[in-house]
CSV table of C-alpha atoms and ligand atoms in Angstrom, one decimal:
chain,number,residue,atom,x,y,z
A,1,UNK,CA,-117.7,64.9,-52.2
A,2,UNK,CA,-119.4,62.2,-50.6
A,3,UNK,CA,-118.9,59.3,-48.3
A,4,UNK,CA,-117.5,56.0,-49.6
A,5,UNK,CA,-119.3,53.4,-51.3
A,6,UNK,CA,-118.2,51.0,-53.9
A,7,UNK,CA,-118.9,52.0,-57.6
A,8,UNK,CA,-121.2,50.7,-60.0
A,9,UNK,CA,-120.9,50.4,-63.4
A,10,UNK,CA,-124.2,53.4,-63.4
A,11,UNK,CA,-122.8,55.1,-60.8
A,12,UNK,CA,-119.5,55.4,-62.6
A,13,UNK,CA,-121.2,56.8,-65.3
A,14,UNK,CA,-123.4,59.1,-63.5
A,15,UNK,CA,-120.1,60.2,-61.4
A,16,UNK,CA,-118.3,61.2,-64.5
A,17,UNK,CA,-121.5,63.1,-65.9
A,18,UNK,CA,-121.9,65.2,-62.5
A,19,UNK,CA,-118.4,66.3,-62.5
A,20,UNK,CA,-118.8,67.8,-65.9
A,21,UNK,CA,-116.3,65.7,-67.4
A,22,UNK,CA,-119.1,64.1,-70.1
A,23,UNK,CA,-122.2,66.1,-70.7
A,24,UNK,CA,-125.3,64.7,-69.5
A,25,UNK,CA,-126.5,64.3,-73.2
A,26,UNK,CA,-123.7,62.1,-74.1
A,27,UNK,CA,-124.4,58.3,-74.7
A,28,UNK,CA,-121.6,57.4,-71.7
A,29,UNK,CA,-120.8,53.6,-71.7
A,30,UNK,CA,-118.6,51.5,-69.2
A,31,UNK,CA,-117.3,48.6,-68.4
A,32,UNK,CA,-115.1,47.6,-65.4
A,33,UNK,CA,-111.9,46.2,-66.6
A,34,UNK,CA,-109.7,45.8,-63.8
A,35,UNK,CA,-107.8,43.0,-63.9
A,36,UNK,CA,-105.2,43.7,-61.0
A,37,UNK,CA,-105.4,42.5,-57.5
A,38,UNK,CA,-106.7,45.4,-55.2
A,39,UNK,CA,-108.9,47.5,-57.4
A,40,UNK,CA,-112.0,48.1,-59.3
A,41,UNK,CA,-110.9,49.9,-63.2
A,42,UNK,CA,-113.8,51.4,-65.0
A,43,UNK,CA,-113.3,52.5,-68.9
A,44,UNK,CA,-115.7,55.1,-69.5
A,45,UNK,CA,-116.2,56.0,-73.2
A,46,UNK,CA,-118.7,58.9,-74.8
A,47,UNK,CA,-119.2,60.0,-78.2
A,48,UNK,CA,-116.3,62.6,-78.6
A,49,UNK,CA,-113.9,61.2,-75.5
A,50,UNK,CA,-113.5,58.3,-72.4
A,51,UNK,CA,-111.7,58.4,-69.3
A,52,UNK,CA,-110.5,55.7,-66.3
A,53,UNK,CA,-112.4,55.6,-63.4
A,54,UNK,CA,-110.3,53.9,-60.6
A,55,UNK,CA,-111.5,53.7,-57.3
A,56,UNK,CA,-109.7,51.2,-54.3
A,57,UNK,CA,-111.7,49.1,-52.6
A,58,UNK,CA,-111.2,48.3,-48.8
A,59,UNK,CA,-109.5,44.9,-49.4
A,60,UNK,CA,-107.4,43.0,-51.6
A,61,UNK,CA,-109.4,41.9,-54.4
A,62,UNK,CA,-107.1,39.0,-55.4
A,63,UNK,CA,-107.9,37.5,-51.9
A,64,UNK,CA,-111.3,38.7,-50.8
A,65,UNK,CA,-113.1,40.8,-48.0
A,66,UNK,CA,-110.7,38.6,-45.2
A,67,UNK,CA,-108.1,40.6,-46.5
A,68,UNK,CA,-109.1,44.2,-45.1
A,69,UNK,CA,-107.2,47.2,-46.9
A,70,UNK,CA,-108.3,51.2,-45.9
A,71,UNK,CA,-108.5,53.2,-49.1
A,72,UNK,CA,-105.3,55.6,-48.4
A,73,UNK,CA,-103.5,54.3,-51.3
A,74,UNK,CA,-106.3,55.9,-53.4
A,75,UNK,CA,-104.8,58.9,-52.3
A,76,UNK,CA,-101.0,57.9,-52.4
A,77,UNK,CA,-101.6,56.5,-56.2
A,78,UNK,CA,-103.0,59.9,-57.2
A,79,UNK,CA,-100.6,62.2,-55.3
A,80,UNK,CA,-97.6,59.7,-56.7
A,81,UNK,CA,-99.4,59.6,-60.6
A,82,UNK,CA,-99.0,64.0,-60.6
A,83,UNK,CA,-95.6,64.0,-59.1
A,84,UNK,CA,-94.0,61.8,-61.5
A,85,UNK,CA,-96.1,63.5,-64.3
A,86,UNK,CA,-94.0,66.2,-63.6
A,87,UNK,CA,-91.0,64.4,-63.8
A,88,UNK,CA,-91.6,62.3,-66.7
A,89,UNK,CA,-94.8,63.6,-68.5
A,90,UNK,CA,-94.2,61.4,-71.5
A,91,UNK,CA,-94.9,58.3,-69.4
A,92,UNK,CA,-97.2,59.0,-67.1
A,93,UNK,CA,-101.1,59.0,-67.5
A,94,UNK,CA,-102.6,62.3,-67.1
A,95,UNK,CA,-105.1,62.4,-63.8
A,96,UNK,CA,-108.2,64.6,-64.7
A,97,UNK,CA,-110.3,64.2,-60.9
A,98,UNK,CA,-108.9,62.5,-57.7
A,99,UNK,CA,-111.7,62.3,-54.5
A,100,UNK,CA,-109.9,61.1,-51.2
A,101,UNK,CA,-113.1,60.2,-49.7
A,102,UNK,CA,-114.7,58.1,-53.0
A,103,UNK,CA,-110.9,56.3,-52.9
A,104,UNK,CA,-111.0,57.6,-56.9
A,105,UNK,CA,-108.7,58.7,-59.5
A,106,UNK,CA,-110.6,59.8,-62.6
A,107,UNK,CA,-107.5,59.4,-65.7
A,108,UNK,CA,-106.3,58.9,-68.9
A,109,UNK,CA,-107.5,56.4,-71.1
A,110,UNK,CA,-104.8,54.5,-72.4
A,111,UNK,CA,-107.0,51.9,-74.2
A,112,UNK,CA,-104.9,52.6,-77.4
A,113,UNK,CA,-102.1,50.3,-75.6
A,114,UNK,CA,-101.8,46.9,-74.4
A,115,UNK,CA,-100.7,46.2,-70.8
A,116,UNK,CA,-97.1,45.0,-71.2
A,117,UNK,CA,-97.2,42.0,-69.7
A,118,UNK,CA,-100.4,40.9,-71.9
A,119,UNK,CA,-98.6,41.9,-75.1
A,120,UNK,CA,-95.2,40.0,-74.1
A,121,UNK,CA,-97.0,37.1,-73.7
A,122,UNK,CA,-98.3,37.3,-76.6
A,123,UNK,CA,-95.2,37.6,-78.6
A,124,UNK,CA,-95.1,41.8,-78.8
A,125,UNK,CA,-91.4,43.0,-78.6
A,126,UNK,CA,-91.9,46.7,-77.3
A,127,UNK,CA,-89.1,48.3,-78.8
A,128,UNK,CA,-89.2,51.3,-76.9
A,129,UNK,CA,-90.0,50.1,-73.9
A,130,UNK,CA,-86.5,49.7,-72.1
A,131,UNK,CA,-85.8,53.3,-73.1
A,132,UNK,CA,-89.0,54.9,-71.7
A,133,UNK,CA,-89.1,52.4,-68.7
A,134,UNK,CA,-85.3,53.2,-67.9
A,135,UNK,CA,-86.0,57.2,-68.9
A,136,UNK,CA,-88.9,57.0,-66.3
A,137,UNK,CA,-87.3,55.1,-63.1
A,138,UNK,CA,-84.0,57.8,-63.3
A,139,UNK,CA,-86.3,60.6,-63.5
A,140,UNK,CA,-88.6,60.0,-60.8
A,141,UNK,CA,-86.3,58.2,-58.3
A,142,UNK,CA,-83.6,61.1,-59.0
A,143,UNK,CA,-86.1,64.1,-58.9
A,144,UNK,CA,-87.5,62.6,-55.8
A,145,UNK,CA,-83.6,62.0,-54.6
A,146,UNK,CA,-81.8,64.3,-51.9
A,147,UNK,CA,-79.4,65.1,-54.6
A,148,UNK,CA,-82.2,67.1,-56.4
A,149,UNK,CA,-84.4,68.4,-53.7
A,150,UNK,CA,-82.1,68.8,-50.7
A,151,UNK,CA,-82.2,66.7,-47.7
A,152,UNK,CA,-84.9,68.9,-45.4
A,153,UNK,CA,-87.1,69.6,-48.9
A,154,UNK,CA,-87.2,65.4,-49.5
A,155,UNK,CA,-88.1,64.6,-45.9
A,156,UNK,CA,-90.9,67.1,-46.0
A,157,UNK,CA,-92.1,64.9,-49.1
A,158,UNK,CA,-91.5,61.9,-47.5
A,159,UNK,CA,-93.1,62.3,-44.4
A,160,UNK,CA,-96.0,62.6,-47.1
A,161,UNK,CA,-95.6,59.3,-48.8
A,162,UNK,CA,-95.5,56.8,-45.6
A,163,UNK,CA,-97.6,53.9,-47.1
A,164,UNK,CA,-97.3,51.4,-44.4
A,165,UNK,CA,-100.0,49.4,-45.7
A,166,UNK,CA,-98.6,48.4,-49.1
A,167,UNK,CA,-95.1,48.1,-47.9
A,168,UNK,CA,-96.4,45.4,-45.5
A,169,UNK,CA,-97.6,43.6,-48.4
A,170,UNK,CA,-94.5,43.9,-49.9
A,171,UNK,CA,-92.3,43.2,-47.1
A,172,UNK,CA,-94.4,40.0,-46.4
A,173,UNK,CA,-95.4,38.6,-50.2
A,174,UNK,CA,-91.5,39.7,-51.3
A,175,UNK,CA,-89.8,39.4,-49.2
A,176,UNK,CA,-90.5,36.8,-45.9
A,177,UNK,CA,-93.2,34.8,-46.8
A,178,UNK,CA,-91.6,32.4,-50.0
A,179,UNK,CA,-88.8,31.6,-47.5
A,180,UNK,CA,-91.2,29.7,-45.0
A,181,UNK,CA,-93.8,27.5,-45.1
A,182,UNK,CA,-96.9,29.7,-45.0
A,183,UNK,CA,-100.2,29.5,-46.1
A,184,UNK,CA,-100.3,32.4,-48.6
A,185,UNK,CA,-97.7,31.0,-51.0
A,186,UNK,CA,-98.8,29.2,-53.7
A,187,UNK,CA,-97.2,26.3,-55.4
A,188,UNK,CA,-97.5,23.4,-57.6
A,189,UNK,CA,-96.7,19.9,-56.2
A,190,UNK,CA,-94.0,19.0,-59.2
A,191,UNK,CA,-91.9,22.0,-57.2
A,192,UNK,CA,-92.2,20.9,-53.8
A,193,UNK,CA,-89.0,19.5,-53.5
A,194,UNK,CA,-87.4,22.7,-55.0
A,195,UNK,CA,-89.3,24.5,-52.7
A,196,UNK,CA,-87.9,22.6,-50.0
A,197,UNK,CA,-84.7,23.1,-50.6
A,198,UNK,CA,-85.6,26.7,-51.2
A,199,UNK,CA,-87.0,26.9,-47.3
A,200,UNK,CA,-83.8,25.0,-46.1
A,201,UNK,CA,-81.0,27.4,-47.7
A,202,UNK,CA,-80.2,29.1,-44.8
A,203,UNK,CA,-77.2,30.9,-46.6
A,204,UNK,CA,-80.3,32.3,-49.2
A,205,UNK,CA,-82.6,33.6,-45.8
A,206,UNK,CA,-79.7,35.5,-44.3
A,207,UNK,CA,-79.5,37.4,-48.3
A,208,UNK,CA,-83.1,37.7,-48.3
A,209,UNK,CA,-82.9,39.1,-44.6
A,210,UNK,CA,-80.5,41.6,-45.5
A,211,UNK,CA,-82.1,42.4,-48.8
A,212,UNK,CA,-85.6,43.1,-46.5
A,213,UNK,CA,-83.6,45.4,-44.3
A,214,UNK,CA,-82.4,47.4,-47.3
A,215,UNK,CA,-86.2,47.6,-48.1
A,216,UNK,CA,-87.5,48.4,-44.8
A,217,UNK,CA,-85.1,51.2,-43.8
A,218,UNK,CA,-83.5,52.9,-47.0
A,219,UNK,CA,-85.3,55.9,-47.8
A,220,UNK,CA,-83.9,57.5,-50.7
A,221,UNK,CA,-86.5,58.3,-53.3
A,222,UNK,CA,-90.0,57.9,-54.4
A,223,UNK,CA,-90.5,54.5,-56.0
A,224,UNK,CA,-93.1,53.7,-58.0
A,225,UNK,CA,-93.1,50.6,-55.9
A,226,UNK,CA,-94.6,47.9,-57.8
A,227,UNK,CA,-92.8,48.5,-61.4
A,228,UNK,CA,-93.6,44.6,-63.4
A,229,UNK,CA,-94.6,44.8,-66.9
A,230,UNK,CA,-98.6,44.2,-65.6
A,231,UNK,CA,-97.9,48.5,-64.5
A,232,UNK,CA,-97.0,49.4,-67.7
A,233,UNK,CA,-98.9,50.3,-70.9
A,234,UNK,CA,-97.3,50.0,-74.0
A,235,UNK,CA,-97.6,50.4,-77.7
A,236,UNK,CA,-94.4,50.2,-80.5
A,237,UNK,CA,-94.0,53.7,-79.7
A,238,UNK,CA,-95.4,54.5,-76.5
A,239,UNK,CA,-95.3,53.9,-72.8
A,240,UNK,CA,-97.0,54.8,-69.9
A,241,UNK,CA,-96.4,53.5,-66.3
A,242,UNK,CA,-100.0,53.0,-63.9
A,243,UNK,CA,-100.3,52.2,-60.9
A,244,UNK,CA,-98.2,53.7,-58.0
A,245,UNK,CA,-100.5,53.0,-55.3
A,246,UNK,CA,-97.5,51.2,-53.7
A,247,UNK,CA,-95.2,54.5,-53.7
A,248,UNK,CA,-93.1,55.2,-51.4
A,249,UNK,CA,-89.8,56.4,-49.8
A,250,UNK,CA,-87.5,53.1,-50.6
A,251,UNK,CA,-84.1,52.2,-51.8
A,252,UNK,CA,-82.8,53.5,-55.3
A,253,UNK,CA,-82.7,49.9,-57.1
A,254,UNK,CA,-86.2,48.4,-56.3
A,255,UNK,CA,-88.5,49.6,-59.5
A,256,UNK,CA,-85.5,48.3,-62.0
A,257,UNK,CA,-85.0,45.2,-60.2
A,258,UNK,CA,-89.1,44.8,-60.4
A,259,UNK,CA,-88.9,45.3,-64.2
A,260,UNK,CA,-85.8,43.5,-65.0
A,261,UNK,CA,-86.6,40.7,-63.1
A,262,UNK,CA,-90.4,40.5,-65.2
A,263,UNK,CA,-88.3,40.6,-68.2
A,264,UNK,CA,-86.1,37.5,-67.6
A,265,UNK,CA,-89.4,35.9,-66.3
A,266,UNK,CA,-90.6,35.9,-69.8
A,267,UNK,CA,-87.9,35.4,-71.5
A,268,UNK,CA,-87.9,32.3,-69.4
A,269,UNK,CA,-91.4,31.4,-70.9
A,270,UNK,CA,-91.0,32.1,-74.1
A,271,UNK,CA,-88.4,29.7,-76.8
A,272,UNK,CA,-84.7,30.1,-76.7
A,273,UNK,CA,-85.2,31.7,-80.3
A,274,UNK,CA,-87.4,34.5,-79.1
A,275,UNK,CA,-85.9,35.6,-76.3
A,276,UNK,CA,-83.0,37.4,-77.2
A,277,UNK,CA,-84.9,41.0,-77.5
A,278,UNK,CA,-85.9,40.6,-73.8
A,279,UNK,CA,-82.1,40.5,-73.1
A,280,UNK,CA,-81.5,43.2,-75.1
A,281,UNK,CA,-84.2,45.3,-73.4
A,282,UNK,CA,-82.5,44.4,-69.8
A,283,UNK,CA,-79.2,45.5,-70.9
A,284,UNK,CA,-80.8,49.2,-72.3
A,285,UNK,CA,-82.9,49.8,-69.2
A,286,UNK,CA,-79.9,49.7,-67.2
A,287,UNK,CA,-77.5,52.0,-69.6
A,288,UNK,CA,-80.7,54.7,-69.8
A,289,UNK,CA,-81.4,54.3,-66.1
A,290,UNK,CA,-77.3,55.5,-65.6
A,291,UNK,CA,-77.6,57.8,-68.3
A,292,UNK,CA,-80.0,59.4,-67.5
A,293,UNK,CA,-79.3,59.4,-63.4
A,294,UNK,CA,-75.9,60.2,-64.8
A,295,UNK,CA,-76.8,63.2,-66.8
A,296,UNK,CA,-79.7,64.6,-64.2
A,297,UNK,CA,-76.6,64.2,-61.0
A,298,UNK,CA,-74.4,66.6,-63.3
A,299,UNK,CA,-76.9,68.8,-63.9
A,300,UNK,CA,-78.5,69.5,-60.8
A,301,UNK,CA,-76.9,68.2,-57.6
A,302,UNK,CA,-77.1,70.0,-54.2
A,303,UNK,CA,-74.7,67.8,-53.1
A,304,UNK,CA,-71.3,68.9,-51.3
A,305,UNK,CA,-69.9,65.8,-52.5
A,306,UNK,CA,-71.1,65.7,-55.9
A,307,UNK,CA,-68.2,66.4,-57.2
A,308,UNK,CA,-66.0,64.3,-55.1
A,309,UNK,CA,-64.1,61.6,-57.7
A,310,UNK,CA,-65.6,58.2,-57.3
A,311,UNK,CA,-69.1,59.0,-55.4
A,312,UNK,CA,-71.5,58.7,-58.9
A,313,UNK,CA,-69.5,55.3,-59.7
A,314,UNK,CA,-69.8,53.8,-56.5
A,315,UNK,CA,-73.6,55.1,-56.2
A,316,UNK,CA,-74.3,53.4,-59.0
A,317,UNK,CA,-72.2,50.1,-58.8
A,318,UNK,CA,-74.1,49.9,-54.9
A,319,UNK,CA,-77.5,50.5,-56.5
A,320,UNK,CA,-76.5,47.5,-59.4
A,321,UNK,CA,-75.9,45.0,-56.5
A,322,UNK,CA,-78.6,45.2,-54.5
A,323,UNK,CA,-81.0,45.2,-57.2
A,324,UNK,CA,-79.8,42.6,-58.3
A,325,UNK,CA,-80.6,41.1,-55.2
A,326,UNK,CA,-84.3,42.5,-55.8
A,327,UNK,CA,-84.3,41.4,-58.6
A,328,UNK,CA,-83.7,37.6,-57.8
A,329,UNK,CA,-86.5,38.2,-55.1
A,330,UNK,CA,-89.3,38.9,-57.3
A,331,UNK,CA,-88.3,36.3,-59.3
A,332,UNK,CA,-88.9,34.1,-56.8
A,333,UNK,CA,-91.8,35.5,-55.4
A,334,UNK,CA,-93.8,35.7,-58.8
A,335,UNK,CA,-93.0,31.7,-58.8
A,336,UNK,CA,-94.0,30.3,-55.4
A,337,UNK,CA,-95.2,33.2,-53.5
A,338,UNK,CA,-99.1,34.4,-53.9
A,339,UNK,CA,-99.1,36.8,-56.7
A,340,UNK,CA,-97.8,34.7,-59.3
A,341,UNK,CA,-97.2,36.0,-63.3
A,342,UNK,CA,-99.0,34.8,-66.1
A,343,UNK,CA,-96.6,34.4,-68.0
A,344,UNK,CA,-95.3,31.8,-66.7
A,345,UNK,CA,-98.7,30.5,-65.3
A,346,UNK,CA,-99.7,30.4,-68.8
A,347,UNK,CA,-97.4,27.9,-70.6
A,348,UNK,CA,-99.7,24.8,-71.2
A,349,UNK,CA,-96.8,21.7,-71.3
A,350,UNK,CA,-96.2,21.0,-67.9
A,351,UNK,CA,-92.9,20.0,-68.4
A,352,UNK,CA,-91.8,23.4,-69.9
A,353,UNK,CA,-93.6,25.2,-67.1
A,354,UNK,CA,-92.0,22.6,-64.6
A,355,UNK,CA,-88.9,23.6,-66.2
A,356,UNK,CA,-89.1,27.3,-66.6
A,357,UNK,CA,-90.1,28.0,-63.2
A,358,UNK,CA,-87.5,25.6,-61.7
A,359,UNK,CA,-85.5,28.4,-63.7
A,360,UNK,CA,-86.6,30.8,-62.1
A,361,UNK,CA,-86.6,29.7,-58.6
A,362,UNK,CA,-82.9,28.9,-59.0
A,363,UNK,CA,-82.1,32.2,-61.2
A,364,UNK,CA,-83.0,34.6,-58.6
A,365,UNK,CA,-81.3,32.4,-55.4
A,366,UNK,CA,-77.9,32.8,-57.4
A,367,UNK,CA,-78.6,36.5,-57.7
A,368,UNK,CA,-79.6,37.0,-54.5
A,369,UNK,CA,-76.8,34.8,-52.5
A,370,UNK,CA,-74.2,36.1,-55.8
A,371,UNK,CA,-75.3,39.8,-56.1
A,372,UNK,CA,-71.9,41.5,-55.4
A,373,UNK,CA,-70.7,39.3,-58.2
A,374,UNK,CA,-72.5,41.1,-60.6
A,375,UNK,CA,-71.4,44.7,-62.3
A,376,UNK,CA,-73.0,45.0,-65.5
A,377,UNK,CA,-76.8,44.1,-67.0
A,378,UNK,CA,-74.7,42.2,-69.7
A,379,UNK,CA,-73.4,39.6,-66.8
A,380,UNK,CA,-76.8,39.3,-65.6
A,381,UNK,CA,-77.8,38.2,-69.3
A,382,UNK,CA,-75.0,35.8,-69.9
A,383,UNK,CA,-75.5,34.0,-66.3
A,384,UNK,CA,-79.2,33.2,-67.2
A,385,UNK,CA,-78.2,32.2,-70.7
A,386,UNK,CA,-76.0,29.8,-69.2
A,387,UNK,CA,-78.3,28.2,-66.5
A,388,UNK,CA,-80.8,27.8,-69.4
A,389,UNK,CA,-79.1,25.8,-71.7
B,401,SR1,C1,-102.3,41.4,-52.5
B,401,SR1,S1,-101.5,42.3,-53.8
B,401,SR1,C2,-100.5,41.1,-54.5
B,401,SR1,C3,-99.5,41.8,-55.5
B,401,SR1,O1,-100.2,42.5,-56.4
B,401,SR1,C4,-99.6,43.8,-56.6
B,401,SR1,O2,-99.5,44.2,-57.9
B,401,SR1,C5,-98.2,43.7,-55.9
B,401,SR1,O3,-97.3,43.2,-56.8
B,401,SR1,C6,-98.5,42.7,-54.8
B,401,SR1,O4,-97.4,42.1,-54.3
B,402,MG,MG1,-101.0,47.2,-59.5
């Protein structure tokens, strides 16, 4: 359409009005909302209808222009956005206009819901959320899966979806970085010395190490890539997952672990009373995630082995451990790492933030080092039960 420049909150509105999708007569407001770490989200609203207006901008925004990013994950996020649309339409924002050049996707407004993370904080329970969250991660990953397309129909895709750039982010932020002492993690003094200890665990790096290799060479469906509650809007009967601009070919049990592990974090910040309906929610993604993988395998499955007793079970025990290992990574990450979570950011008492992130910090070592301990959500529920009491 035309060559790249960052958008304005005008030129947002006089973008939307040349591509016919407001009349030029209509009173067109926006306002840029964006409040992730990479890009610029405009909500466009008329008389009669309103629209998103994302575009990617060529560095991180959390970190600033030192931080150099090119703009192909514009193009990954709106290729990823229609493919799981097709998978699981019910969750996925509709995408009206996509420009490769511009870096845009022109969506859905889903200004009727709350980002997830927001509303958790703020006491909402979601009680839908498990089942549309699990519902969505079996479709796409399976769909995506060499048991659905074939093995030379998914590598055609995959060659596709190589998103080197995000997975370094990943792969450093995730995975490497809160194990050493480097400049982009992010913590506060009164964890120093568990942060220490953290760095000196040497039995914890080799886990981690392993964990990053599962990362870096298993390639066995499309992820979302970036699954935490902050990609996911949500009403009492609705959800919709954003945001796949990290998509790409990766292992099976990333985008649960991602969401689990957000989960326990605010259950974590939240009072003993109140977090019981988090727990709950981690045990039901997992059962609809299986069900539904379950159900999808049985039904269509180009497989030779399919059929072959024991090769669903032990699929998905193998996916179970190692995101549980994921899992006990992010949790991590989102406590010392760079990109940190508000929710627990946002508890005011020091002590109970000392406290719940010291939680967290040692939650997700024991289900990294432990992961092939674990066999069921309902384990995973009763191990942090105990470490918090
Ligand atoms: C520089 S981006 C930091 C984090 O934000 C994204 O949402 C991903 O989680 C990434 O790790
Ligand atoms: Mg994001």
């Amino acid at each position: 359409m035309s060559s790249y420049e960052p958008l304005t909150i005008d030129s947002a509105v006089t973008l939307v009005k040349k591509l016919g999708l407001f009349a030029e007569s209509d009173a067109v407001s926006a306002n840029e909302i964006g409040d992730g770490n990479l890009n610029y989200v405009f909500h466009i609203k008329g008389t009669e209808k309103s629209a998103i207006v994302k575009q990617a901008l060529p560095y991180a925004k959390v970190v600033g222009e030192s931080w150099p990013l090119t703009l192909e994950r514009a193009d990954i996020e709106n290729r990823a956005l229609r493919l799981q649309g097709t998978f699981a339409p019910d969750y996925t924002p509709k995408v009206y206009y996509s420009d490769k050049d511009l870096a845009i996707t022109i969506m859905e407004d889903l200004s009727h819901l709350e980002i997830a993370r927001t509303g958790l904080i703020g006491g909402e329970d979601y009680p839908l959320i498990a089942q549309h969250t699990g519902e969505f991660i079996a479709r796409t990953l399976y769909g995506t899966s060499d048991f659905a397309m074939g093995p030379q129909e998914k590598k055609k895709l995959q060659h596709t979806f190589c998103n080197p750039e995000l997975c370094d982010i990943t792969e450093g932020l995730v995975f490497t970085d809160p194990f050493f002492d480097v400049e982009t993690n992010d913590f506060e003094e009164g964890l120093r010395a568990d942060v220490e200890k953290l760095w000196n665990d040497a039995e914890l790096k080799l886990h981690a190490a392993q964990l990053k290799r599962q990362f870096l060479t298993a390639g066995d469906a499309l992820l979302h890539g970036d699954l935490h509650t902050g990609s996911i809007f949500a009403s009492s009967t609705e959800t919709k997952v954003i945001d796949p601009e990290f998509a790409f070919y990766g292992p099976f049990g990333f985008d649960i672990a991602h969401f689990t592990a957000n989960l326990f974090m605010n259950a974590l910040s939240r009072e003993e009373s109140r977090r019981e309906r988090l727990y709950e929610h981690i045990v039901t993604v997992w059962n609809v995630f299986t069900g539904e993988f379950t159900r999808l395998w049985n039904e269509n499955n180009t497989e030779a082995f399919a059929k072959t007793e024991g090769y669903l079970t032990w699929l998905l025990a193998d996916i179970f451990e190692q995101a549980t290992g994921f899992m006990g990574l992010e949790m991590i990450r989102r406590t010392i790492g760079l990109a940190h979570v508000k929710d627990l950011d946002s508890i005011d008492d020091e002590k109970k933030r000392l406290d719940a992130k010291r939680h967290s910090l040692s939650i997700g070592a024991h289900f990294v080092k432990k992961r092939k301990a674990y066999t069921s959500a309902d384990q995973l529920v009763a191990a942090v039960k105990e470490a918090v009491q």
